[in-house]
């Protein structure tokens, strides 16, 4: 809750929405007959619409990437550290668009929305969507906003997968793809953690096969566990150690199962808070989109072949202590880009914060990101 | 189910039991008035009882470390790869004792045992036990078996913590401590994973505050989740990748939440099997014993000071891809032993199997372990 807005904030922002009445066919074969996309924009679109940047959100993200919804909001948008006047994605130069993806739970059509065919929430009948589906619906939003070509498509983690997918699916429609803390495909371990999260949700007795809305209940405990296990993978062993170590909440061991170590109460708090604000069906769906993402799959595992259509320039950033999507995964991407003769800049940023580092404005990260976006802006006449 | 027993097997073994009628006071301050320890032995105790080796089990382990209970048993004991004629712990030379620890669920007194005070299972009233409590009760078993001094106390993971605790609590009673894939204390990340496992169990509606025995039910789903998350931490990213990769059970994506990737069905199977054979209250208790283990704690974090009383020689082994208890944790131990001027041999074994490597007889591991135990045997006149 800022008393006055920081100077480098985009300020008070208001979500917008677009409704799409034409059906969109999804990768799973099902169609969505109509849907809404909620999004925020920051900065001004210039006269030739050459300064637009698309920001794609990650698993638990949404359209509120920067600024405040009101002076009462406790925290700004999730990527406020990177979006604003003078920040890496400089809103004095760029027009930034950040949508909530379909399947989400922050206003865009998703499992909690009313299915017009039944008059009830979709729940488990909401189709399983893919990164490709998100990019397709984002391209329809771009049409609606009069943006033929993005100056850049930018995202971290699952957002980075969307940036990569844009480069392959709509090569004419972006000049730069910025892929941060991401991976060209999940490893078995990544999938395993997602599976634990999903099983935690679906085995909660309040889940009711995904129709919990109709039972006036929520699988809170399952979603809490899912978030707890996810949260551990977002942090590094070292950063957890630095933040909590083995610190006890009280002086001595209590020989029981209440939260005794600080890290226990932190995780419980994070899990509880999340379980009150996020939709469990969306969590299932987002983790599945992560699992399925594998652009090399239809090219016999050859990522360079998958990247062949791309026409944009790439920036790839990874973080030294990210063990969820380790630097080695980014290097796979970069090697494939080089093999496909695509222009790519790569930096591994030394940062202690694990996967979460992409949300934290450490100096080297900010510098590298800012320098690249400055080049994008200059090329875009922004 | 072997048709004939392998030549290097200890053969058919029968668990034994000792009942202790004298109360033992535990670290938590509570006492157990009476208790039983179930154990197995392999090999023969020599006339001066100088060839006895104590094997300590880990989180989900028990007294059945080697051989078969019958010709129908599908698999041998959990450490059969390391215990037997000609194996690292050579039963032609050593008399091996492996107890199930108190609090366990394989015959020794634990939460599922009947509390003589109430005539009902202890359940959540079973005291929270520590590594120190296990070592104390193991020492009483040694008394009963006429073993004044172990040739070696040996264990992997949580078992290694017990070996270390022996060296500090009963310095006169062991000549060697062999500490494999272990750590002098859990990190915040380790505790966090344990906390997720515990919350999965305690938030299962069938848990009934730990009194599920009286409700004729079991918190199966919670225990399954606990095991799934544990299992991920026992394997390395690389070994999971090698074993499962992104392999699908069928040809193509099904766009749903059934197990589609091989790693999903493997984890579910492991979790389900475990949840049918292990007691949830024991799982809580074992993870808490792990959390609490921190011998340096009462010495202001100085592990060398904690080790000062030790009189044995140490072998410490770690595995390159173990990220649960990484080689760096073993090195902390070794550095403290050196600072405390204790004789210590250390090897980091290059093995791809993560934490589970301590159960897998890779050549360098077997060689290092065998060479050390051969020295122990020769010194022991075994």
Tab-separated table of C-alpha atoms in Angstrom, chain A residues 27-29 124 126-130 185-193 195-206 221-222 224-225 228-229 232-233 235-237 240-241 244-246 248 251 253-261 263-265 267-268 272 281 284-288 290-294 297 323-324 329, chain B residues 27-29 124 126-130 185-193 195-206 221-222 224-225 228-229 232-233 235-237 240-241 244-246 248 251 253-261 263-265 267-268 272 281 284-288 290-294 297 323-324 329:
chain	number	residue	atom	x	y	z
A	27	UNK	CA	-4.641	-28.297	-29.859
A	28	UNK	CA	-6.691	-30.912	-28.031
A	29	UNK	CA	-9.258	-30.821	-30.848
A	124	UNK	CA	-13.200	-30.280	-15.487
A	126	UNK	CA	-12.759	-26.881	-19.689
A	127	UNK	CA	-10.410	-28.125	-22.408
A	128	UNK	CA	-6.764	-28.773	-21.590
A	129	UNK	CA	-4.950	-25.895	-23.256
A	130	UNK	CA	-1.389	-25.699	-24.528
A	185	UNK	CA	10.848	-29.025	-22.491
A	186	UNK	CA	10.250	-30.320	-18.991
A	187	UNK	CA	12.489	-33.043	-17.605
A	188	UNK	CA	11.085	-36.164	-15.966
A	189	UNK	CA	11.797	-34.543	-12.597
A	190	UNK	CA	9.866	-31.404	-13.567
A	191	UNK	CA	6.909	-33.533	-14.681
A	192	UNK	CA	7.165	-35.548	-11.475
A	193	UNK	CA	6.825	-32.434	-9.309
A	195	UNK	CA	2.284	-34.748	-10.960
A	196	UNK	CA	2.643	-34.530	-7.166
A	197	UNK	CA	0.924	-31.146	-7.272
A	198	UNK	CA	-1.919	-32.488	-9.408
A	199	UNK	CA	-2.379	-35.570	-7.236
A	200	UNK	CA	-2.497	-33.366	-4.143
A	201	UNK	CA	-5.379	-31.442	-5.727
A	202	UNK	CA	-7.310	-34.335	-7.223
A	203	UNK	CA	-7.011	-36.499	-4.094
A	204	UNK	CA	-8.459	-33.745	-1.873
A	205	UNK	CA	-11.926	-34.915	-0.868
A	206	UNK	CA	-13.242	-31.420	-1.615
A	221	UNK	CA	-5.722	-28.417	1.271
A	222	UNK	CA	-4.706	-29.986	-2.019
A	224	UNK	CA	-2.004	-25.611	-0.580
A	225	UNK	CA	0.185	-28.724	-0.845
A	228	UNK	CA	4.122	-25.730	-1.142
A	229	UNK	CA	5.909	-28.266	-3.313
A	232	UNK	CA	10.320	-25.265	-2.915
A	233	UNK	CA	11.286	-25.716	-6.564
A	235	UNK	CA	13.815	-21.277	-4.515
A	236	UNK	CA	17.377	-22.517	-4.284
A	237	UNK	CA	18.677	-24.624	-1.438
A	240	UNK	CA	16.191	-21.016	1.521
A	241	UNK	CA	19.185	-21.598	3.748
A	244	UNK	CA	15.452	-19.486	7.013
A	245	UNK	CA	18.357	-21.789	7.792
A	246	UNK	CA	17.311	-24.044	10.656
A	248	UNK	CA	13.199	-22.118	15.096
A	251	UNK	CA	13.820	-21.320	21.497
A	253	UNK	CA	12.437	-28.196	19.971
A	254	UNK	CA	8.837	-28.926	20.953
A	255	UNK	CA	8.849	-32.564	19.856
A	256	UNK	CA	5.654	-32.285	17.855
A	257	UNK	CA	4.349	-31.627	14.375
A	258	UNK	CA	3.338	-27.975	14.612
A	259	UNK	CA	5.451	-25.593	12.567
A	260	UNK	CA	8.662	-25.287	14.577
A	261	UNK	CA	11.166	-24.234	11.955
A	263	UNK	CA	10.699	-22.481	6.882
A	264	UNK	CA	7.686	-24.593	7.858
A	265	UNK	CA	5.500	-21.656	8.839
A	267	UNK	CA	5.625	-22.543	3.446
A	268	UNK	CA	2.307	-23.049	5.214
A	272	UNK	CA	-2.654	-21.080	2.505
A	281	UNK	CA	-8.633	-26.492	-12.019
A	284	UNK	CA	-4.052	-28.519	-13.078
A	285	UNK	CA	-4.337	-27.005	-16.514
A	286	UNK	CA	-1.262	-24.787	-16.238
A	287	UNK	CA	0.914	-27.650	-15.024
A	288	UNK	CA	-0.290	-29.797	-17.922
A	290	UNK	CA	4.050	-27.067	-18.939
A	291	UNK	CA	4.308	-30.857	-19.253
A	292	UNK	CA	3.157	-30.865	-22.871
A	293	UNK	CA	5.386	-28.043	-24.104
A	294	UNK	CA	8.012	-29.655	-26.343
A	297	UNK	CA	8.705	-33.331	-30.322
A	323	UNK	CA	17.416	-25.902	-10.501
A	324	UNK	CA	13.844	-25.976	-11.795
A	329	UNK	CA	18.213	-26.104	-20.294
B	27	UNK	CA	15.022	-36.816	24.449
B	28	UNK	CA	11.534	-35.312	24.457
B	29	UNK	CA	11.301	-35.988	28.202
B	124	UNK	CA	-0.261	-39.609	17.967
B	126	UNK	CA	3.679	-42.136	20.708
B	127	UNK	CA	6.550	-39.868	21.710
B	128	UNK	CA	8.530	-38.069	19.023
B	129	UNK	CA	11.848	-39.903	18.991
B	130	UNK	CA	15.274	-38.674	17.956
B	185	UNK	CA	21.978	-31.503	9.670
B	186	UNK	CA	19.078	-30.926	7.311
B	187	UNK	CA	18.981	-27.761	5.242
B	188	UNK	CA	15.900	-25.545	5.073
B	189	UNK	CA	15.059	-27.188	1.748
B	190	UNK	CA	15.294	-30.666	3.289
B	191	UNK	CA	12.998	-29.612	6.124
B	192	UNK	CA	10.635	-28.020	3.618
B	193	UNK	CA	10.241	-31.278	1.701
B	195	UNK	CA	7.008	-30.534	5.911
B	196	UNK	CA	5.181	-31.045	2.599
B	197	UNK	CA	5.152	-34.788	3.282
B	198	UNK	CA	3.800	-34.284	6.800
B	199	UNK	CA	1.134	-31.835	5.663
B	200	UNK	CA	0.048	-34.282	2.975
B	201	UNK	CA	-0.500	-36.906	5.690
B	202	UNK	CA	-2.074	-34.704	8.342
B	203	UNK	CA	-4.424	-32.967	5.892
B	204	UNK	CA	-5.795	-36.286	4.597
B	205	UNK	CA	-9.349	-36.536	5.916
B	206	UNK	CA	-8.666	-40.154	6.867
B	221	UNK	CA	-3.720	-40.639	-0.158
B	222	UNK	CA	-1.637	-38.440	2.108
B	224	UNK	CA	1.091	-41.733	-1.113
B	225	UNK	CA	1.758	-38.035	-1.781
B	228	UNK	CA	5.908	-39.403	-4.157
B	229	UNK	CA	7.563	-36.169	-3.118
B	232	UNK	CA	11.658	-37.445	-6.338
B	233	UNK	CA	14.299	-36.274	-3.873
B	235	UNK	CA	16.575	-39.733	-7.507
B	236	UNK	CA	18.637	-37.357	-9.588
B	237	UNK	CA	17.198	-35.265	-12.393
B	240	UNK	CA	14.935	-39.834	-13.794
B	241	UNK	CA	15.665	-38.508	-17.258
B	244	UNK	CA	11.775	-42.173	-18.006
B	245	UNK	CA	12.667	-39.085	-20.016
B	246	UNK	CA	9.460	-37.693	-21.470
B	248	UNK	CA	4.537	-41.467	-22.911
B	251	UNK	CA	1.633	-42.768	-28.563
B	253	UNK	CA	-0.950	-36.662	-25.737
B	254	UNK	CA	-4.429	-37.355	-24.386
B	255	UNK	CA	-5.054	-33.864	-23.068
B	256	UNK	CA	-6.174	-34.992	-19.671
B	257	UNK	CA	-4.920	-35.652	-16.160
B	258	UNK	CA	-4.525	-39.420	-16.201
B	259	UNK	CA	-0.946	-40.648	-16.021
B	260	UNK	CA	0.374	-40.063	-19.538
B	261	UNK	CA	4.099	-39.847	-18.961
B	263	UNK	CA	7.292	-41.044	-14.803
B	264	UNK	CA	3.769	-40.249	-13.619
B	265	UNK	CA	2.633	-43.853	-13.496
B	267	UNK	CA	5.500	-42.369	-9.103
B	268	UNK	CA	1.852	-43.265	-8.572
B	272	UNK	CA	0.414	-46.519	-3.777
B	281	UNK	CA	2.459	-41.936	12.069
B	284	UNK	CA	5.741	-38.313	10.546
B	285	UNK	CA	8.041	-39.433	13.319
B	286	UNK	CA	10.944	-40.432	11.058
B	287	UNK	CA	10.842	-37.132	9.163
B	288	UNK	CA	10.848	-35.239	12.466
B	290	UNK	CA	15.602	-36.135	10.467
B	291	UNK	CA	14.651	-32.475	11.020
B	292	UNK	CA	15.869	-32.469	14.604
B	293	UNK	CA	19.229	-34.160	13.990
B	294	UNK	CA	21.867	-31.483	14.489
B	297	UNK	CA	23.381	-27.364	17.744
B	323	UNK	CA	21.052	-33.467	-4.185
B	324	UNK	CA	19.121	-34.506	-1.072
B	329	UNK	CA	27.196	-31.892	3.291
